Tab-separated table of C-alpha atoms in Angstrom:
chain	number	residue	atom	x	y	z
A	1	MET	CA	115.894	78.253	94.962
A	2	ALA	CA	114.922	79.573	91.678
A	3	PHE	CA	112.902	77.598	91.353
A	4	SER	CA	110.529	77.498	94.016
A	5	GLY	CA	110.153	80.871	94.343
A	6	TYR	CA	108.771	80.778	90.879
A	7	LEU	CA	106.519	78.797	91.389
A	8	GLY	CA	105.011	79.407	94.681
A	9	LEU	CA	104.681	83.411	92.413
A	10	SER	CA	102.888	81.041	89.331
A	11	VAL	CA	100.539	79.535	92.315
A	12	TYR	CA	100.361	82.646	94.054
A	13	ASN	CA	98.844	84.522	90.405
A	14	GLY	CA	96.597	81.890	89.622
A	15	PHE	CA	95.386	82.095	93.186
A	16	THR	CA	94.425	85.608	92.536
A	17	ASN	CA	93.316	85.945	89.270
A	18	ALA	CA	90.993	82.753	89.401
A	19	TYR	CA	88.420	84.575	87.447
A	20	SER	CA	89.755	88.089	85.570
A	21	ARG	CA	87.267	90.767	86.366
A	22	GLU	CA	86.623	91.586	83.031
A	23	ASP	CA	84.717	87.944	82.535
A	24	THR	CA	82.260	88.852	84.998
A	25	LYS	CA	81.774	91.734	83.355
A	26	LYS	CA	80.178	89.916	80.510
A	27	ASN	CA	78.888	87.258	82.692
A	28	ILE	CA	76.063	90.475	83.305
A	29	LYS	CA	74.644	90.421	80.287
A	30	GLU	CA	73.522	86.106	81.475
A	31	PHE	CA	71.003	88.388	84.091
A	32	GLU	CA	70.388	91.175	81.551
A	33	VAL	CA	66.595	90.511	81.145
A	34	GLU	CA	66.015	88.786	84.086
A	35	TYR	CA	67.403	92.195	85.926
A	36	ASN	CA	65.455	95.319	83.642
A	37	ILE	CA	62.180	93.372	84.285
A	38	PHE	CA	62.982	93.256	88.209
A	39	LYS	CA	63.568	96.657	88.597
A	40	SER	CA	60.154	97.723	87.100
A	41	PHE	CA	59.085	95.952	90.700
A	42	TYR	CA	61.787	97.184	92.596
A	43	ASP	CA	63.441	101.094	93.600
A	44	VAL	CA	67.214	99.982	92.857
A	45	GLU	CA	69.418	102.479	93.572
A	46	GLU	CA	73.026	102.283	92.690
A	47	ILE	CA	75.641	103.168	95.197
A	48	SER	CA	78.926	103.592	96.403
A	49	ILE	CA	80.693	102.556	99.607
A	50	PRO	CA	83.675	103.640	101.136
A	51	SER	CA	86.051	101.382	101.569
A	52	THR	CA	87.578	101.455	105.100
A	53	TYR	CA	90.841	98.775	104.916
A	54	GLU	CA	92.084	100.045	101.422
A	55	ASP	CA	91.589	103.027	98.268
A	56	HIS	CA	89.080	101.835	96.496
A	57	GLU	CA	84.814	101.368	96.025
A	58	ILE	CA	82.369	99.169	96.398
A	59	PRO	CA	80.103	99.254	94.524
A	60	ALA	CA	76.427	98.294	95.221
A	61	ILE	CA	73.134	97.983	94.519
A	62	TYR	CA	70.321	98.987	97.088
A	63	ILE	CA	67.070	97.258	96.586
A	64	LYS	CA	63.951	98.898	98.308
A	65	ASP	CA	60.869	98.277	98.956
A	66	ASP	CA	58.460	101.034	101.437
A	67	SER	CA	57.169	98.344	103.346
A	68	ASN	CA	60.531	96.546	104.480
A	69	GLU	CA	62.464	97.508	107.684
A	70	ASN	CA	65.469	95.552	107.883
A	71	ILE	CA	68.393	94.636	105.398
A	72	ALA	CA	70.168	91.519	103.964
A	73	VAL	CA	73.739	92.211	102.773
A	74	MET	CA	74.131	89.627	99.840
A	75	VAL	CA	77.625	88.502	98.468
A	76	HIS	CA	77.998	87.058	95.004
A	77	GLY	CA	79.872	83.548	93.451
A	78	MET	CA	82.361	83.344	91.688
A	79	GLY	CA	81.995	85.145	88.539
A	80	GLY	CA	79.295	87.164	89.322
A	81	THR	CA	77.920	90.487	90.379
A	82	LYS	CA	75.898	92.136	92.200
A	83	GLU	CA	73.487	91.521	89.459
A	84	SER	CA	73.387	87.993	89.328
A	85	VAL	CA	72.185	87.262	92.608
A	86	ILE	CA	68.665	89.172	92.032
A	87	SER	CA	66.499	85.677	91.903
A	88	PRO	CA	67.276	84.884	96.317
A	89	ALA	CA	67.627	89.105	96.476
A	90	SER	CA	63.166	88.506	95.149
A	91	VAL	CA	63.372	85.809	98.066
A	92	LEU	CA	63.877	87.999	100.307
A	93	LEU	CA	62.628	91.480	100.014
A	94	GLU	CA	59.344	88.992	99.910
A	95	LEU	CA	60.690	88.034	103.963
A	96	GLY	CA	60.652	91.709	104.464
A	97	TYR	CA	63.953	92.396	103.913
A	98	ASP	CA	65.373	95.787	101.448
A	99	VAL	CA	68.560	94.624	99.780
A	100	ILE	CA	72.352	95.918	99.558
A	101	ALA	CA	73.730	92.877	96.738
A	102	ILE	CA	78.386	94.366	96.549
A	103	ASP	CA	80.088	93.642	93.749
A	104	GLN	CA	83.112	91.405	95.382
A	105	ARG	CA	87.236	92.854	95.181
A	106	ASN	CA	88.037	91.703	91.064
A	107	SER	CA	84.381	91.233	90.104
A	108	GLY	CA	81.856	93.409	88.849
A	109	ASP	CA	82.765	97.354	89.029
A	110	ASN	CA	84.786	96.892	91.661
A	111	MET	CA	87.945	97.496	91.021
A	112	ALA	CA	90.259	96.382	93.625
A	113	PRO	CA	92.724	93.862	92.155
A	114	LEU	CA	93.565	89.790	93.372
A	115	ASN	CA	90.476	87.116	94.830
A	116	THR	CA	91.516	86.276	97.848
A	117	PHE	CA	88.671	83.346	98.348
A	118	GLY	CA	87.416	86.095	101.248
A	119	VAL	CA	90.599	87.085	103.280
A	120	LEU	CA	90.491	90.724	101.502
A	121	GLU	CA	87.001	90.618	100.050
A	122	SER	CA	85.688	90.410	104.042
A	123	TYR	CA	86.676	94.162	104.876
A	124	ASP	CA	84.468	94.990	101.653
A	125	ILE	CA	81.858	92.543	102.727
A	126	LEU	CA	82.320	94.080	106.670
A	127	ASP	CA	82.280	97.933	105.521
A	128	ALA	CA	78.634	97.575	103.412
A	129	VAL	CA	77.276	96.221	106.991
A	130	ASN	CA	77.993	99.221	108.579
A	131	TYR	CA	77.104	100.873	106.442
A	132	ALA	CA	73.628	98.755	105.972
A	133	LYS	CA	73.307	99.441	110.361
A	134	ASN	CA	73.374	102.986	109.360
A	135	ILE	CA	70.962	102.782	107.536
A	136	VAL	CA	67.772	100.218	109.328
A	137	LYS	CA	69.606	101.450	113.186
A	138	ASP	CA	68.335	98.972	115.737
A	139	ASN	CA	66.454	96.988	112.875
A	140	GLU	CA	67.766	93.602	111.114
A	141	ILE	CA	70.715	92.396	109.053
A	142	ILE	CA	70.960	89.578	107.356
A	143	LEU	CA	74.247	87.955	105.828
A	144	TRP	CA	74.097	86.200	103.043
A	145	GLY	CA	76.467	84.343	100.622
A	146	GLU	CA	76.222	82.310	97.876
A	147	SER	CA	79.205	79.756	97.020
A	148	TYR	CA	82.768	81.465	97.262
A	149	GLY	CA	81.273	83.999	98.809
A	150	GLY	CA	79.320	82.232	101.187
A	151	ALA	CA	83.197	82.018	101.755
A	152	SER	CA	83.611	85.339	102.162
A	153	ALA	CA	80.862	85.765	104.586
A	154	ALA	CA	81.377	83.473	107.354
A	155	ILE	CA	85.047	84.438	107.282
A	156	ALA	CA	83.516	88.513	107.446
A	157	LEU	CA	81.360	87.297	110.423
A	158	GLY	CA	84.336	85.470	111.904
A	159	ARG	CA	86.209	89.127	111.850
A	160	ASP	CA	83.468	90.781	113.407
A	161	GLU	CA	79.424	89.729	113.462
A	162	SER	CA	78.868	92.851	116.106
A	163	ASN	CA	76.404	94.169	114.156
A	164	ILE	CA	75.782	91.144	111.620
A	165	ASP	CA	72.013	88.911	113.020
A	166	TYR	CA	71.464	86.419	110.901
A	167	LEU	CA	74.025	84.741	108.207
A	168	ILE	CA	72.850	82.459	105.262
A	169	LEU	CA	75.090	80.500	103.460
A	170	ASP	CA	74.060	78.982	100.454
A	171	CYS	CA	76.417	76.153	98.959
A	172	PRO	CA	79.002	77.527	100.619
A	173	VAL	CA	82.963	76.963	99.962
A	174	SER	CA	84.039	75.182	102.993
A	175	ASP	CA	87.739	75.974	102.807
A	176	GLY	CA	89.015	77.370	99.644
A	177	ARG	CA	92.624	75.300	99.903
A	178	GLU	CA	90.566	72.326	98.799
A	179	PHE	CA	89.269	74.219	95.633
A	180	LEU	CA	92.643	75.315	95.071
A	181	GLU	CA	94.516	72.006	95.590
A	182	GLU	CA	91.739	71.006	92.291
A	183	ILE	CA	92.705	73.423	90.303
A	184	LEU	CA	97.111	71.940	90.825
A	185	LYS	CA	95.738	68.504	90.529
A	186	ASP	CA	95.581	68.717	86.624
A	187	ILE	CA	99.583	70.752	86.263
A	188	GLU	CA	100.325	67.695	88.599
A	189	ALA	CA	98.885	65.195	85.939
A	190	GLU	CA	100.701	67.255	83.390
A	191	GLN	CA	103.986	68.301	84.580
A	192	GLY	CA	105.303	65.764	87.583
A	193	ILE	CA	104.691	68.468	90.124
A	194	PRO	CA	103.618	67.152	93.564
A	195	VAL	CA	99.783	69.525	94.815
A	196	SER	CA	101.844	69.062	98.138
A	197	TYR	CA	105.058	70.956	96.981
A	198	MET	CA	103.208	74.010	94.970
A	199	MET	CA	101.215	74.284	97.650
A	200	PHE	CA	103.841	75.109	99.748
A	201	THR	CA	106.460	77.546	97.662
A	202	GLY	CA	102.453	78.914	96.925
A	203	ASN	CA	101.718	79.664	100.605
A	204	ILE	CA	105.639	81.203	101.386
A	205	ALA	CA	104.489	83.338	98.230
A	206	THR	CA	101.228	84.419	99.296
A	207	LYS	CA	102.859	85.075	102.964
A	208	VAL	CA	104.970	87.168	101.486
A	209	LYS	CA	102.950	88.934	99.186
A	210	LEU	CA	99.924	89.375	101.149
A	211	GLY	CA	100.480	88.940	104.555
A	212	PHE	CA	98.498	86.260	105.041
A	213	THR	CA	99.034	81.867	105.009
A	214	PHE	CA	96.429	79.502	102.971
A	215	GLU	CA	94.445	78.787	106.671
A	216	GLU	CA	93.124	81.901	106.490
A	217	ILE	CA	90.959	80.243	103.485
A	218	ASN	CA	89.756	77.344	105.448
A	219	SER	CA	85.805	79.503	106.340
A	220	ARG	CA	85.272	76.450	109.359
A	221	LYS	CA	88.952	78.086	111.163
A	222	TRP	CA	86.340	81.755	110.992
A	223	LEU	CA	82.502	80.419	111.816
A	224	ALA	CA	84.791	78.262	114.840
A	225	GLU	CA	84.006	81.224	117.472
A	226	THR	CA	81.069	82.646	116.137
A	227	ASN	CA	77.313	83.005	118.149
A	228	THR	CA	75.395	84.271	115.170
A	229	PRO	CA	72.437	81.976	114.395
A	230	THR	CA	73.005	80.172	110.576
A	231	LEU	CA	70.752	78.896	108.091
A	232	ILE	CA	72.841	76.815	105.519
A	233	PHE	CA	71.180	75.321	102.362
A	234	ASN	CA	73.202	72.175	100.146
A	235	SER	CA	72.258	70.226	97.754
A	236	LYS	CA	73.117	66.391	96.700
A	237	ALA	CA	72.724	67.136	93.117
A	238	ASP	CA	75.995	70.402	93.927
A	239	GLU	CA	78.788	69.193	91.615
A	240	VAL	CA	80.500	72.759	92.622
A	241	THR	CA	80.684	72.292	96.759
A	242	PRO	CA	79.478	69.155	97.042
A	243	GLU	CA	76.686	68.553	99.805
A	244	GLN	CA	79.788	67.486	102.322
A	245	MET	CA	81.126	70.612	101.917
A	246	GLY	CA	77.645	72.328	103.717
A	247	ILE	CA	77.892	69.315	106.912
A	248	ASP	CA	81.422	70.537	107.475
A	249	VAL	CA	80.261	74.298	107.482
A	250	TYR	CA	77.639	73.178	109.674
A	251	ASN	CA	79.636	70.935	111.866
A	252	ALA	CA	82.404	73.949	112.251
A	253	ILE	CA	80.188	76.079	114.094
A	254	PRO	CA	80.248	75.848	118.119
A	255	HIS	CA	76.431	76.885	119.037
A	256	ASP	CA	73.494	75.377	118.537
A	257	LYS	CA	71.364	78.108	116.548
A	258	LYS	CA	72.223	77.085	112.946
A	259	GLU	CA	70.188	74.892	110.878
A	260	LEU	CA	71.249	72.996	107.793
A	261	VAL	CA	68.889	72.507	104.716
A	262	THR	CA	69.615	70.133	101.965
A	263	SER	CA	67.922	69.542	98.829
A	264	ASP	CA	67.705	65.995	96.492
A	265	SER	CA	67.798	67.593	93.349
A	266	SER	CA	68.624	71.943	92.887
A	267	PRO	CA	72.191	72.088	91.244
A	268	HIS	CA	74.528	74.227	92.489
A	269	VAL	CA	72.949	77.314	94.028
A	270	GLN	CA	69.990	76.468	92.222
A	271	ILE	CA	67.391	75.409	95.041
A	272	HIS	CA	66.032	79.047	94.998
A	273	VAL	CA	64.810	78.591	91.363
A	274	LEU	CA	64.118	75.282	91.124
A	275	GLU	CA	63.152	74.585	94.530
A	276	ARG	CA	61.737	78.706	95.307
A	277	ASP	CA	59.268	77.586	98.355
A	278	LEU	CA	61.633	75.351	100.221
A	279	TYR	CA	63.822	77.962	100.594
A	280	LEU	CA	61.974	80.583	100.980
A	281	ASN	CA	59.875	78.640	103.799
A	282	SER	CA	63.154	77.708	105.504
A	283	ILE	CA	64.433	81.033	105.348
A	284	SER	CA	61.199	82.039	107.028
A	285	ASP	CA	61.102	79.587	109.848
A	286	PHE	CA	64.876	79.875	110.713
A	287	LEU	CA	64.105	84.009	110.708
A	288	LYS	CA	60.624	82.900	113.473
A	289	LYS	CA	63.413	80.149	115.453
A	290	TYR	CA	65.974	82.318	116.426
């Protein structure tokens, strides 16, 4: 019994600290030059959005072009920050959408602890969407998320899609449990503890600590009753979120207002860099169609 409790707590601690905030801060240096160049072309304002769910601030950058009337709320992937989405942000700005890019929980300047694969992150996203709604009024809001942030965005849409006009998912995680199981397979190989038992005990610990189970980190579940037009990008060359994940997310959406665009060659979340025309034109066509 004591071992099961210890094991469950160990799985919980690994799950909720999948990537440290300190390491995400270090990663900002990779985008520093690009970000500084970007700021010379656009009005970039650092803003702070109060959380309505917990007692913390949601750091964000608000990127504006005087000719734009709409807003895209952007959610970075695991290990990223608000500064790491500059490349896809440039596409959305070109298409007429100002950008509000947030730091997810336990990332960048967001001091809220714990990674929860989108479950708690989704509340921050909805606060950012509501912040954007107060600005755009009757104009449009896109919710965009990449990889791990794609799962967070999907969960946010499942919670409340009332102020979201479009959802764009770039190489999204379809089910966080698959990632967790992959990590636990290494422990199984080293220590002989079955993945199924680690998942079982970790699930109990997460329920006790946070009030939800691993079932909630399945983004497909959250999309099952949504009605928002959704565009998904995936790639046959993606080794982080394989092509099938995008297909699974696409198939989970119950309506016909959805599109799936597949790259043959771009690595994980690099379509907007290596195939920018495909990325821009796919989004443009999608927005015109729906």
